[in-house]
PDB file of C-alpha atoms in Angstrom:
ATOM      1  CA  UNK H  24     233.210 163.962 116.517  1.00  0.00           C
ATOM      2  CA  UNK H  25     232.497 162.051 113.694  1.00  0.00           C
ATOM      3  CA  UNK H  26     235.361 159.464 114.835  1.00  0.00           C
ATOM      4  CA  UNK H  27     233.879 159.251 118.080  1.00  0.00           C
ATOM      5  CA  UNK H  28     230.492 158.258 116.654  1.00  0.00           C
ATOM      6  CA  UNK H  29     231.988 155.894 114.201  1.00  0.00           C
ATOM      7  CA  UNK H  30     234.198 154.304 117.468  1.00  0.00           C
ATOM      8  CA  UNK H  31     230.488 153.605 119.249  1.00  0.00           C
ATOM      9  CA  UNK H  32     228.921 152.145 116.622  1.00  0.00           C
ATOM     10  CA  UNK H  33     231.738 149.498 115.935  1.00  0.00           C
ATOM     11  CA  UNK H  34     231.672 149.183 119.626  1.00  0.00           C
ATOM     12  CA  UNK H  35     227.968 148.450 119.917  1.00  0.00           C
ATOM     13  CA  UNK H  36     228.328 146.103 116.523  1.00  0.00           C
ATOM     14  CA  UNK H  37     230.637 144.075 118.155  1.00  0.00           C
ATOM     15  CA  UNK H  38     229.063 143.813 121.596  1.00  0.00           C
ATOM     16  CA  UNK H  39     225.814 142.379 119.168  1.00  0.00           C
ATOM     17  CA  UNK H  40     227.890 139.974 117.361  1.00  0.00           C
ATOM     18  CA  UNK H  41     229.328 138.959 120.788  1.00  0.00           C
ATOM     19  CA  UNK H  42     225.566 138.363 122.040  1.00  0.00           C
ATOM     20  CA  UNK H  43     224.650 136.393 118.911  1.00  0.00           C
ATOM     21  CA  UNK H  44     227.226 133.794 119.936  1.00  0.00           C
ATOM     22  CA  UNK H  45     226.036 132.458 122.905  1.00  0.00           C
ATOM     23  CA  UNK H  46     225.528 129.011 122.851  1.00  0.00           C
ATOM     24  CA  UNK H  47     221.515 127.766 121.839  1.00  0.00           C
ATOM     25  CA  UNK H  48     221.604 125.198 125.129  1.00  0.00           C
ATOM     26  CA  UNK H  49     222.527 128.163 127.409  1.00  0.00           C
ATOM     27  CA  UNK H  50     219.308 129.917 126.314  1.00  0.00           C
ATOM     28  CA  UNK H  51     217.209 127.218 126.451  1.00  0.00           C
ATOM     29  CA  UNK H  52     215.088 126.516 129.865  1.00  0.00           C
ATOM     30  CA  UNK H  53     216.690 124.214 132.226  1.00  0.00           C
ATOM     31  CA  UNK H  54     214.918 121.057 133.337  1.00  0.00           C
ATOM     32  CA  UNK H  55     214.284 120.844 136.862  1.00  0.00           C
ATOM     33  CA  UNK H  56     217.033 118.516 138.579  1.00  0.00           C
ATOM     34  CA  UNK H  57     215.648 115.140 139.998  1.00  0.00           C
ATOM     35  CA  UNK H  58     216.450 113.934 143.240  1.00  0.00           C
ATOM     36  CA  UNK H  59     217.416 110.444 142.962  1.00  0.00           C
ATOM     37  CA  UNK H  60     217.403 107.951 146.320  1.00  0.00           C
ATOM     38  CA  UNK H  61     219.589 105.138 146.349  1.00  0.00           C
ATOM     39  CA  UNK H  62     218.045 101.430 146.726  1.00  0.00           C
ATOM     40  CA  UNK H  63     219.950  98.952 148.172  1.00  0.00           C
ATOM     41  CA  UNK H  64     218.785  95.660 146.581  1.00  0.00           C
ATOM     42  CA  UNK H  65     218.102  92.415 148.319  1.00  0.00           C
ATOM     43  CA  UNK H  66     215.404  89.605 148.338  1.00  0.00           C
ATOM     44  CA  UNK H  67     211.798  90.029 149.073  1.00  0.00           C
ATOM     45  CA  UNK H  68     208.217  88.734 148.572  1.00  0.00           C
ATOM     46  CA  UNK H  69     206.308  89.944 145.794  1.00  0.00           C
ATOM     47  CA  UNK H  70     202.987  89.326 145.350  1.00  0.00           C
ATOM     48  CA  UNK H  71     199.520  88.078 147.504  1.00  0.00           C
ATOM     49  CA  UNK H  72     196.939  85.771 145.617  1.00  0.00           C
ATOM     50  CA  UNK H  73     196.319  85.686 142.205  1.00  0.00           C
ATOM     51  CA  UNK H  74     193.171  87.299 142.337  1.00  0.00           C
ATOM     52  CA  UNK H  75     191.056  89.190 145.326  1.00  0.00           C
ATOM     53  CA  UNK H  76     187.654  90.714 145.431  1.00  0.00           C
ATOM     54  CA  UNK H  77     187.710  94.094 147.013  1.00  0.00           C
ATOM     55  CA  UNK H  78     184.397  95.753 147.041  1.00  0.00           C
ATOM     56  CA  UNK H  79     183.064  93.887 144.345  1.00  0.00           C
ATOM     57  CA  UNK H  80     186.004  94.787 142.002  1.00  0.00           C
ATOM     58  CA  UNK H  81     188.072  91.781 141.137  1.00  0.00           C
ATOM     59  CA  UNK H  82     191.765  93.102 142.183  1.00  0.00           C
ATOM     60  CA  UNK H  83     194.603  91.391 140.018  1.00  0.00           C
ATOM     61  CA  UNK H  84     197.644  90.646 142.149  1.00  0.00           C
ATOM     62  CA  UNK H  85     199.893  87.978 142.084  1.00  0.00           C
ATOM     63  CA  UNK H  86     200.839  84.264 143.448  1.00  0.00           C
ATOM     64  CA  UNK H  87     203.793  85.144 146.412  1.00  0.00           C
ATOM     65  CA  UNK H  88     207.258  84.515 145.120  1.00  0.00           C
ATOM     66  CA  UNK H  89     211.052  84.977 146.083  1.00  0.00           C
ATOM     67  CA  UNK H  90     212.293  87.818 144.045  1.00  0.00           C
ATOM     68  CA  UNK H  91     215.870  89.174 144.515  1.00  0.00           C
ATOM     69  CA  UNK H  92     217.101  92.731 143.069  1.00  0.00           C
ATOM     70  CA  UNK H  93     220.220  94.340 142.251  1.00  0.00           C
ATOM     71  CA  UNK H  94     220.902  98.132 143.884  1.00  0.00           C
ATOM     72  CA  UNK H  95     219.470 100.659 141.908  1.00  0.00           C
ATOM     73  CA  UNK H  96     218.261 104.474 141.960  1.00  0.00           C
ATOM     74  CA  UNK H  97     214.715 106.093 141.773  1.00  0.00           C
ATOM     75  CA  UNK H  98     213.529 109.184 141.506  1.00  0.00           C
ATOM     76  CA  UNK H  99     211.905 110.248 144.836  1.00  0.00           C
ATOM     77  CA  UNK H 100     208.696 111.735 142.839  1.00  0.00           C
ATOM     78  CA  UNK H 101     206.711 111.501 139.797  1.00  0.00           C
ATOM     79  CA  UNK H 102     207.717 113.689 136.720  1.00  0.00           C
ATOM     80  CA  UNK H 103     206.469 117.047 137.213  1.00  0.00           C
ATOM     81  CA  UNK H 104     204.528 119.178 134.449  1.00  0.00           C
ATOM     82  CA  UNK H 105     207.392 121.407 134.541  1.00  0.00           C
ATOM     83  CA  UNK H 106     210.002 118.737 134.116  1.00  0.00           C
ATOM     84  CA  UNK H 107     208.229 117.060 131.455  1.00  0.00           C
ATOM     85  CA  UNK H 108     207.434 120.473 129.503  1.00  0.00           C
ATOM     86  CA  UNK H 109     211.085 121.796 129.995  1.00  0.00           C
ATOM     87  CA  UNK H 110     212.073 118.767 128.031  1.00  0.00           C
ATOM     88  CA  UNK H 111     209.496 117.808 125.792  1.00  0.00           C
ATOM     89  CA  UNK H 112     207.975 120.941 125.027  1.00  0.00           C
ATOM     90  CA  UNK H 113     204.095 122.048 124.544  1.00  0.00           C
ATOM     91  CA  UNK H 114     201.638 119.943 123.561  1.00  0.00           C
ATOM     92  CA  UNK H 115     198.326 120.603 121.594  1.00  0.00           C
ATOM     93  CA  UNK H 116     196.449 117.725 123.616  1.00  0.00           C
ATOM     94  CA  UNK H 117     197.530 118.723 126.993  1.00  0.00           C
ATOM     95  CA  UNK H 118     197.513 121.803 129.545  1.00  0.00           C
ATOM     96  CA  UNK H 119     200.343 122.013 131.273  1.00  0.00           C
ATOM     97  CA  UNK H 120     198.326 123.990 134.356  1.00  0.00           C
ATOM     98  CA  UNK H 121     200.406 123.355 137.214  1.00  0.00           C
ATOM     99  CA  UNK H 122     204.201 123.021 137.371  1.00  0.00           C
ATOM    100  CA  UNK H 123     204.427 120.766 140.622  1.00  0.00           C
ATOM    101  CA  UNK H 124     201.666 118.835 139.804  1.00  0.00           C
ATOM    102  CA  UNK H 125     202.759 115.627 138.286  1.00  0.00           C
ATOM    103  CA  UNK H 126     202.497 115.064 134.266  1.00  0.00           C
ATOM    104  CA  UNK H 127     199.620 112.772 133.678  1.00  0.00           C
ATOM    105  CA  UNK H 128     197.597 111.298 130.302  1.00  0.00           C
ATOM    106  CA  UNK H 129     201.080 109.988 129.314  1.00  0.00           C
ATOM    107  CA  UNK H 130     201.531 107.055 126.956  1.00  0.00           C
ATOM    108  CA  UNK H 131     204.164 104.250 128.038  1.00  0.00           C
ATOM    109  CA  UNK H 132     206.266 105.431 124.546  1.00  0.00           C
ATOM    110  CA  UNK H 133     206.317 108.729 125.377  1.00  0.00           C
ATOM    111  CA  UNK H 134     207.602 107.688 129.136  1.00  0.00           C
ATOM    112  CA  UNK H 135     210.415 105.977 127.621  1.00  0.00           C
ATOM    113  CA  UNK H 136     211.078 108.636 125.087  1.00  0.00           C
ATOM    114  CA  UNK H 137     211.563 111.250 127.919  1.00  0.00           C
ATOM    115  CA  UNK H 138     214.266 108.810 129.786  1.00  0.00           C
ATOM    116  CA  UNK H 139     216.192 109.018 126.563  1.00  0.00           C
ATOM    117  CA  UNK H 140     216.116 112.381 126.158  1.00  0.00           C
ATOM    118  CA  UNK H 141     217.238 113.106 129.901  1.00  0.00           C
ATOM    119  CA  UNK H 142     219.780 110.596 129.856  1.00  0.00           C
ATOM    120  CA  UNK H 143     221.725 112.523 126.627  1.00  0.00           C
ATOM    121  CA  UNK H 144     220.990 115.695 128.168  1.00  0.00           C
ATOM    122  CA  UNK H 145     222.762 114.876 131.572  1.00  0.00           C
ATOM    123  CA  UNK H 146     225.432 112.744 130.123  1.00  0.00           C
ATOM    124  CA  UNK H 147     224.259 109.054 130.472  1.00  0.00           C
ATOM    125  CA  UNK H 148     224.167 106.509 128.030  1.00  0.00           C
ATOM    126  CA  UNK H 149     220.398 105.870 126.527  1.00  0.00           C
ATOM    127  CA  UNK H 150     218.624 103.006 128.103  1.00  0.00           C
ATOM    128  CA  UNK H 151     216.148 102.710 125.097  1.00  0.00           C
ATOM    129  CA  UNK H 152     216.745 101.263 121.563  1.00  0.00           C
ATOM    130  CA  UNK H 153     213.758 101.898 118.996  1.00  0.00           C
ATOM    131  CA  UNK H 154     213.305  99.736 116.066  1.00  0.00           C
ATOM    132  CA  UNK H 155     209.441 101.061 115.109  1.00  0.00           C
ATOM    133  CA  UNK H 156     207.270 100.149 117.772  1.00  0.00           C
ATOM    134  CA  UNK H 157     209.469  97.730 119.197  1.00  0.00           C
ATOM    135  CA  UNK H 158     211.741  99.275 122.149  1.00  0.00           C
ATOM    136  CA  UNK H 159     214.514  97.101 123.956  1.00  0.00           C
ATOM    137  CA  UNK H 160     216.255  98.589 127.226  1.00  0.00           C
ATOM    138  CA  UNK H 161     219.751  97.864 128.021  1.00  0.00           C
ATOM    139  CA  UNK H 162     219.524  97.680 131.854  1.00  0.00           C
ATOM    140  CA  UNK H 163     223.761  98.054 132.084  1.00  0.00           C
ATOM    141  CA  UNK H 164     223.466 101.727 130.574  1.00  0.00           C
ATOM    142  CA  UNK H 165     223.656 104.211 133.632  1.00  0.00           C
ATOM    143  CA  UNK H 166     220.722 106.582 131.837  1.00  0.00           C
ATOM    144  CA  UNK H 167     216.836 106.862 133.015  1.00  0.00           C
ATOM    145  CA  UNK H 168     214.590 104.061 132.576  1.00  0.00           C
ATOM    146  CA  UNK H 169     211.363 103.199 133.840  1.00  0.00           C
ATOM    147  CA  UNK H 170     211.338 100.854 136.552  1.00  0.00           C
ATOM    148  CA  UNK H 171     210.285  97.253 136.439  1.00  0.00           C
ATOM    149  CA  UNK H 172     207.058  96.561 138.375  1.00  0.00           C
ATOM    150  CA  UNK H 173     209.745  94.178 140.981  1.00  0.00           C
ATOM    151  CA  UNK H 174     211.408  97.294 141.422  1.00  0.00           C
ATOM    152  CA  UNK H 175     208.784  99.751 141.549  1.00  0.00           C
ATOM    153  CA  UNK H 176     207.111  97.101 144.333  1.00  0.00           C
ATOM    154  CA  UNK H 177     210.484  96.481 145.878  1.00  0.00           C
ATOM    155  CA  UNK H 178     210.497 100.725 146.198  1.00  0.00           C
ATOM    156  CA  UNK H 179     207.112 100.813 147.433  1.00  0.00           C
ATOM    157  CA  UNK H 180     207.341  98.419 150.349  1.00  0.00           C
ATOM    158  CA  UNK H 181     210.650 100.395 151.599  1.00  0.00           C
ATOM    159  CA  UNK H 182     212.890  97.806 150.283  1.00  0.00           C
ATOM    160  CA  UNK H 183     215.148  96.109 153.189  1.00  0.00           C
ATOM    161  CA  UNK H 184     213.047  98.686 155.540  1.00  0.00           C
ATOM    162  CA  UNK H 185     209.794  96.862 154.742  1.00  0.00           C
ATOM    163  CA  UNK H 186     207.219  97.088 157.587  1.00  0.00           C
ATOM    164  CA  UNK H 187     204.219  95.357 155.941  1.00  0.00           C
ATOM    165  CA  UNK H 188     202.274  98.428 155.152  1.00  0.00           C
ATOM    166  CA  UNK H 189     199.176  97.803 152.455  1.00  0.00           C
ATOM    167  CA  UNK H 190     200.174 101.182 151.366  1.00  0.00           C
ATOM    168  CA  UNK H 191     203.392 102.511 150.632  1.00  0.00           C
ATOM    169  CA  UNK H 192     204.768 103.880 153.636  1.00  0.00           C
ATOM    170  CA  UNK H 193     201.780 103.629 156.308  1.00  0.00           C
ATOM    171  CA  UNK H 194     198.485 101.607 156.561  1.00  0.00           C
ATOM    172  CA  UNK H 195     196.544 104.967 156.870  1.00  0.00           C
ATOM    173  CA  UNK H 196     195.593 105.894 153.068  1.00  0.00           C
ATOM    174  CA  UNK H 197     194.688 109.280 154.024  1.00  0.00           C
ATOM    175  CA  UNK H 198     198.847 109.863 155.342  1.00  0.00           C
ATOM    176  CA  UNK H 199     200.307 108.878 152.023  1.00  0.00           C
ATOM    177  CA  UNK H 200     197.385 109.313 149.704  1.00  0.00           C
ATOM    178  CA  UNK H 201     198.319 112.566 147.958  1.00  0.00           C
ATOM    179  CA  UNK H 202     194.550 113.245 147.218  1.00  0.00           C
ATOM    180  CA  UNK H 203     193.197 116.654 148.870  1.00  0.00           C
ATOM    181  CA  UNK H 204     189.761 117.166 146.995  1.00  0.00           C
ATOM    182  CA  UNK H 205     187.889 114.138 145.468  1.00  0.00           C
ATOM    183  CA  UNK H 206     189.412 113.424 141.931  1.00  0.00           C
ATOM    184  CA  UNK H 207     192.037 115.990 141.550  1.00  0.00           C
ATOM    185  CA  UNK H 208     195.470 116.034 141.447  1.00  0.00           C
ATOM    186  CA  UNK H 209     197.719 117.266 144.061  1.00  0.00           C
ATOM    187  CA  UNK H 210     201.446 118.748 144.097  1.00  0.00           C
ATOM    188  CA  UNK H 211     204.210 116.016 144.472  1.00  0.00           C
ATOM    189  CA  UNK H 212     205.515 115.039 147.769  1.00  0.00           C
ATOM    190  CA  UNK H 213     202.650 117.034 149.603  1.00  0.00           C
ATOM    191  CA  UNK H 214     202.295 114.028 151.779  1.00  0.00           C
ATOM    192  CA  UNK H 215     203.948 111.079 154.048  1.00  0.00           C
ATOM    193  CA  UNK H 216     207.032 109.472 151.984  1.00  0.00           C
ATOM    194  CA  UNK H 217     207.692 106.125 152.473  1.00  0.00           C
ATOM    195  CA  UNK H 218     210.781 104.439 154.445  1.00  0.00           C
ATOM    196  CA  UNK H 219     213.058 105.335 151.309  1.00  0.00           C
ATOM    197  CA  UNK H 220     212.159 108.932 151.048  1.00  0.00           C
ATOM    198  CA  UNK H 221     209.713 108.105 148.010  1.00  0.00           C
ATOM    199  CA  UNK H 222     206.644 110.328 147.553  1.00  0.00           C
ATOM    200  CA  UNK H 223     203.305 109.114 146.133  1.00  0.00           C
ATOM    201  CA  UNK H 224     203.816 105.746 145.319  1.00  0.00           C
ATOM    202  CA  UNK H 225     200.273 105.667 146.399  1.00  0.00           C
ATOM    203  CA  UNK H 226     198.071 107.489 144.953  1.00  0.00           C
ATOM    204  CA  UNK H 227     198.206 111.141 142.864  1.00  0.00           C
ATOM    205  CA  UNK H 228     198.952 108.977 139.595  1.00  0.00           C
ATOM    206  CA  UNK H 229     199.560 105.424 138.385  1.00  0.00           C
ATOM    207  CA  UNK H 230     202.445 105.326 136.952  1.00  0.00           C
ATOM    208  CA  UNK H 231     204.164 103.529 133.708  1.00  0.00           C
ATOM    209  CA  UNK H 232     206.492 100.267 134.660  1.00  0.00           C
ATOM    210  CA  UNK H 233     209.001  98.404 131.993  1.00  0.00           C
ATOM    211  CA  UNK H 234     206.985  95.007 131.742  1.00  0.00           C
ATOM    212  CA  UNK H 235     204.356  94.085 129.745  1.00  0.00           C
ATOM    213  CA  UNK H 236     201.101  92.931 131.657  1.00  0.00           C
ATOM    214  CA  UNK H 237     200.513  89.278 131.229  1.00  0.00           C
ATOM    215  CA  UNK H 238     197.469  87.714 133.319  1.00  0.00           C
ATOM    216  CA  UNK H 239     199.330  84.151 133.399  1.00  0.00           C
ATOM    217  CA  UNK H 240     202.746  85.507 133.966  1.00  0.00           C
ATOM    218  CA  UNK H 241     202.596  85.627 137.884  1.00  0.00           C
ATOM    219  CA  UNK H 242     200.830  82.885 138.564  1.00  0.00           C
ATOM    220  CA  UNK H 243     203.652  80.633 139.557  1.00  0.00           C
ATOM    221  CA  UNK H 244     205.867  80.920 142.544  1.00  0.00           C
ATOM    222  CA  UNK H 245     209.292  80.779 140.652  1.00  0.00           C
ATOM    223  CA  UNK H 246     211.670  82.289 142.427  1.00  0.00           C
ATOM    224  CA  UNK H 247     213.417  85.268 140.187  1.00  0.00           C
ATOM    225  CA  UNK H 248     216.884  87.382 140.092  1.00  0.00           C
ATOM    226  CA  UNK H 249     215.882  90.867 138.398  1.00  0.00           C
ATOM    227  CA  UNK H 250     212.687  89.727 136.626  1.00  0.00           C
ATOM    228  CA  UNK H 251     212.026  92.229 133.497  1.00  0.00           C
ATOM    229  CA  UNK H 252     208.696  90.859 132.801  1.00  0.00           C
ATOM    230  CA  UNK H 253     207.459  88.463 129.712  1.00  0.00           C
ATOM    231  CA  UNK H 254     209.113  89.085 126.182  1.00  0.00           C
ATOM    232  CA  UNK H 255     206.394  90.417 123.485  1.00  0.00           C
ATOM    233  CA  UNK H 256     208.047  88.712 120.231  1.00  0.00           C
ATOM    234  CA  UNK H 257     205.029  88.443 118.388  1.00  0.00           C
ATOM    235  CA  UNK H 258     203.530  91.595 119.471  1.00  0.00           C
ATOM    236  CA  UNK H 259     200.229  89.795 120.830  1.00  0.00           C
ATOM    237  CA  UNK H 260     200.363  92.046 124.452  1.00  0.00           C
ATOM    238  CA  UNK H 261     199.534  95.526 124.142  1.00  0.00           C
ATOM    239  CA  UNK H 262     199.114  96.006 127.581  1.00  0.00           C
ATOM    240  CA  UNK H 263     201.841  97.269 130.557  1.00  0.00           C
ATOM    241  CA  UNK H 264     201.870  96.697 133.729  1.00  0.00           C
ATOM    242  CA  UNK H 265     200.855 100.134 135.980  1.00  0.00           C
ATOM    243  CA  UNK H 266     200.865 100.577 139.691  1.00  0.00           C
ATOM    244  CA  UNK H 267     200.266 102.857 142.592  1.00  0.00           C
ATOM    245  CA  UNK H 268     196.770 104.135 141.630  1.00  0.00           C
ATOM    246  CA  UNK H 269     195.468 107.278 141.140  1.00  0.00           C
ATOM    247  CA  UNK H 270     193.088 110.504 142.234  1.00  0.00           C
ATOM    248  CA  UNK H 271     190.014 107.947 141.899  1.00  0.00           C
ATOM    249  CA  UNK H 272     191.440 104.356 142.310  1.00  0.00           C
ATOM    250  CA  UNK H 273     193.484 104.278 145.560  1.00  0.00           C
ATOM    251  CA  UNK H 274     195.624 100.798 145.285  1.00  0.00           C
ATOM    252  CA  UNK H 275     197.193  98.941 147.814  1.00  0.00           C
ATOM    253  CA  UNK H 276     201.136  98.240 146.636  1.00  0.00           C
ATOM    254  CA  UNK H 277     200.155  94.193 145.796  1.00  0.00           C
ATOM    255  CA  UNK H 278     197.918  95.126 143.076  1.00  0.00           C
ATOM    256  CA  UNK H 279     198.616  95.052 139.504  1.00  0.00           C
ATOM    257  CA  UNK H 280     196.839  97.043 136.919  1.00  0.00           C
ATOM    258  CA  UNK H 281     197.426  97.787 132.912  1.00  0.00           C
ATOM    259  CA  UNK H 282     197.172 100.267 130.247  1.00  0.00           C
ATOM    260  CA  UNK H 283     197.833 100.054 126.422  1.00  0.00           C
ATOM    261  CA  UNK H 284     201.178 101.093 126.259  1.00  0.00           C
ATOM    262  CA  UNK H 285     200.024 103.344 122.972  1.00  0.00           C
ATOM    263  CA  UNK H 286     197.072 105.164 124.053  1.00  0.00           C
ATOM    264  CA  UNK H 287     197.449 104.930 127.901  1.00  0.00           C
ATOM    265  CA  UNK H 288     193.777 103.539 128.000  1.00  0.00           C
ATOM    266  CA  UNK H 289     192.654 100.544 130.564  1.00  0.00           C
ATOM    267  CA  UNK H 290     190.226  99.873 128.071  1.00  0.00           C
ATOM    268  CA  UNK H 291     190.388 100.772 124.387  1.00  0.00           C
ATOM    269  CA  UNK H 292     187.207  99.816 123.191  1.00  0.00           C
ATOM    270  CA  UNK H 293     185.503 102.109 125.844  1.00  0.00           C
ATOM    271  CA  UNK H 294     188.293 104.670 125.706  1.00  0.00           C
ATOM    272  CA  UNK H 295     188.589 104.458 129.865  1.00  0.00           C
ATOM    273  CA  UNK H 296     191.380 106.444 130.740  1.00  0.00           C
ATOM    274  CA  UNK H 297     193.619 107.016 134.311  1.00  0.00           C
ATOM    275  CA  UNK H 298     195.617 109.594 135.447  1.00  0.00           C
ATOM    276  CA  UNK H 299     198.731 107.811 134.136  1.00  0.00           C
ATOM    277  CA  UNK H 300     202.255 109.143 135.111  1.00  0.00           C
ATOM    278  CA  UNK H 301     205.384 108.024 135.374  1.00  0.00           C
ATOM    279  CA  UNK H 302     208.892 108.059 137.624  1.00  0.00           C
ATOM    280  CA  UNK H 303     212.343 106.847 136.782  1.00  0.00           C
ATOM    281  CA  UNK H 304     215.074 104.824 137.724  1.00  0.00           C
ATOM    282  CA  UNK H 305     218.624 103.958 137.298  1.00  0.00           C
ATOM    283  CA  UNK H 306     220.789 101.072 137.181  1.00  0.00           C
ATOM    284  CA  UNK H 307     223.941 101.085 139.800  1.00  0.00           C
ATOM    285  CA  UNK H 308     226.700 100.245 137.057  1.00  0.00           C
ATOM    286  CA  UNK H 309     229.604  99.524 138.738  1.00  0.00           C
ATOM    287  CA  UNK H 310     232.637 101.231 138.199  1.00  0.00           C
ATOM    288  CA  UNK H 311     230.905 104.059 136.749  1.00  0.00           C
ATOM    289  CA  UNK H 312     232.346 107.382 137.294  1.00  0.00           C
ATOM    290  CA  UNK H 313     228.986 109.120 137.125  1.00  0.00           C
TER     291      UNK H 313
END
C-alpha cells in the first residue's frame, strides 16, 4: 500500500513539474490578429486649398500637388482597445471599457512603441529606432508603422479606385461615420467601408500619422514621391499630423490637423484634447518571404 502511495506521489510531482515548464509566452493572452489590406500604389492629386472656411472654422488643407506612392499595406480598422491592452498592458490613466472600440487618448510616442512591439511579436523587422525623444523610421523594414500623411490620404480616397468622395467611401457622412450617439465612440467596422475595405477613416477617432506638422509644408505644388513630411532636426516642431476627425469633429479627407506628439493635445496651453487613436501600415518589401 505504501508503495502505491509513493508511486502516485512521484507521478503527481512529475506532472506538476512538467506543467511549470510551459513557456511563458504561451500563457500570455494572444493579441487579436490584424486584418491588413494590400494597397496598390500610384499617382494622385493630394490637397485642395491652403485654407478653407467651413461654418466659421478655418480648416487647414494643402495646395494640390501630384504625389506618387509605392505599394503598402494598411490595417482595415483602427487599433482596438483589446489589441492595445493585450500587447501594452493596463494603464492607470485609461479605462479599457470596451474591447471592440478603438483605443483613444494615445500619444504619438505610445503609438510607435505599439508598432515596434507588435512587429517583434509577429517576427517582423522593427521600423522605429529611439534616441531619447528622437524617433527615426526605417521605411525599408517590413514591420508595422504609422502611415505617412500621403499614405493615409491615398488610402482614404480609395487608392486607384478614387471616386472623388468628400468622406472616405461616400459623400454622405452618415454612411461612413461611426458616430451613433453624439460624442460617443462606436465599435470599429460598424459603418460602411471605403473602396479598399477600410473602415472608420472618417470619424470615430482621429488617427496619428508619421509626419511632423508644418504650416508651410504644403503651400507649394511641388510633385513628390513617397513624401514623409518635414525634418525636425532642431526640434522646433512639436506637433504631428492627425487625420479623419472624431465623434465631435467630423472631417473631410482633405483637411489636415495636428496634435502634440508627447501629450496628444491639440492645444497644450488649454489642455484641449480629441479622441485620438491610430491604425498601422506596412511597407511592401521586395523579395520578402514574410
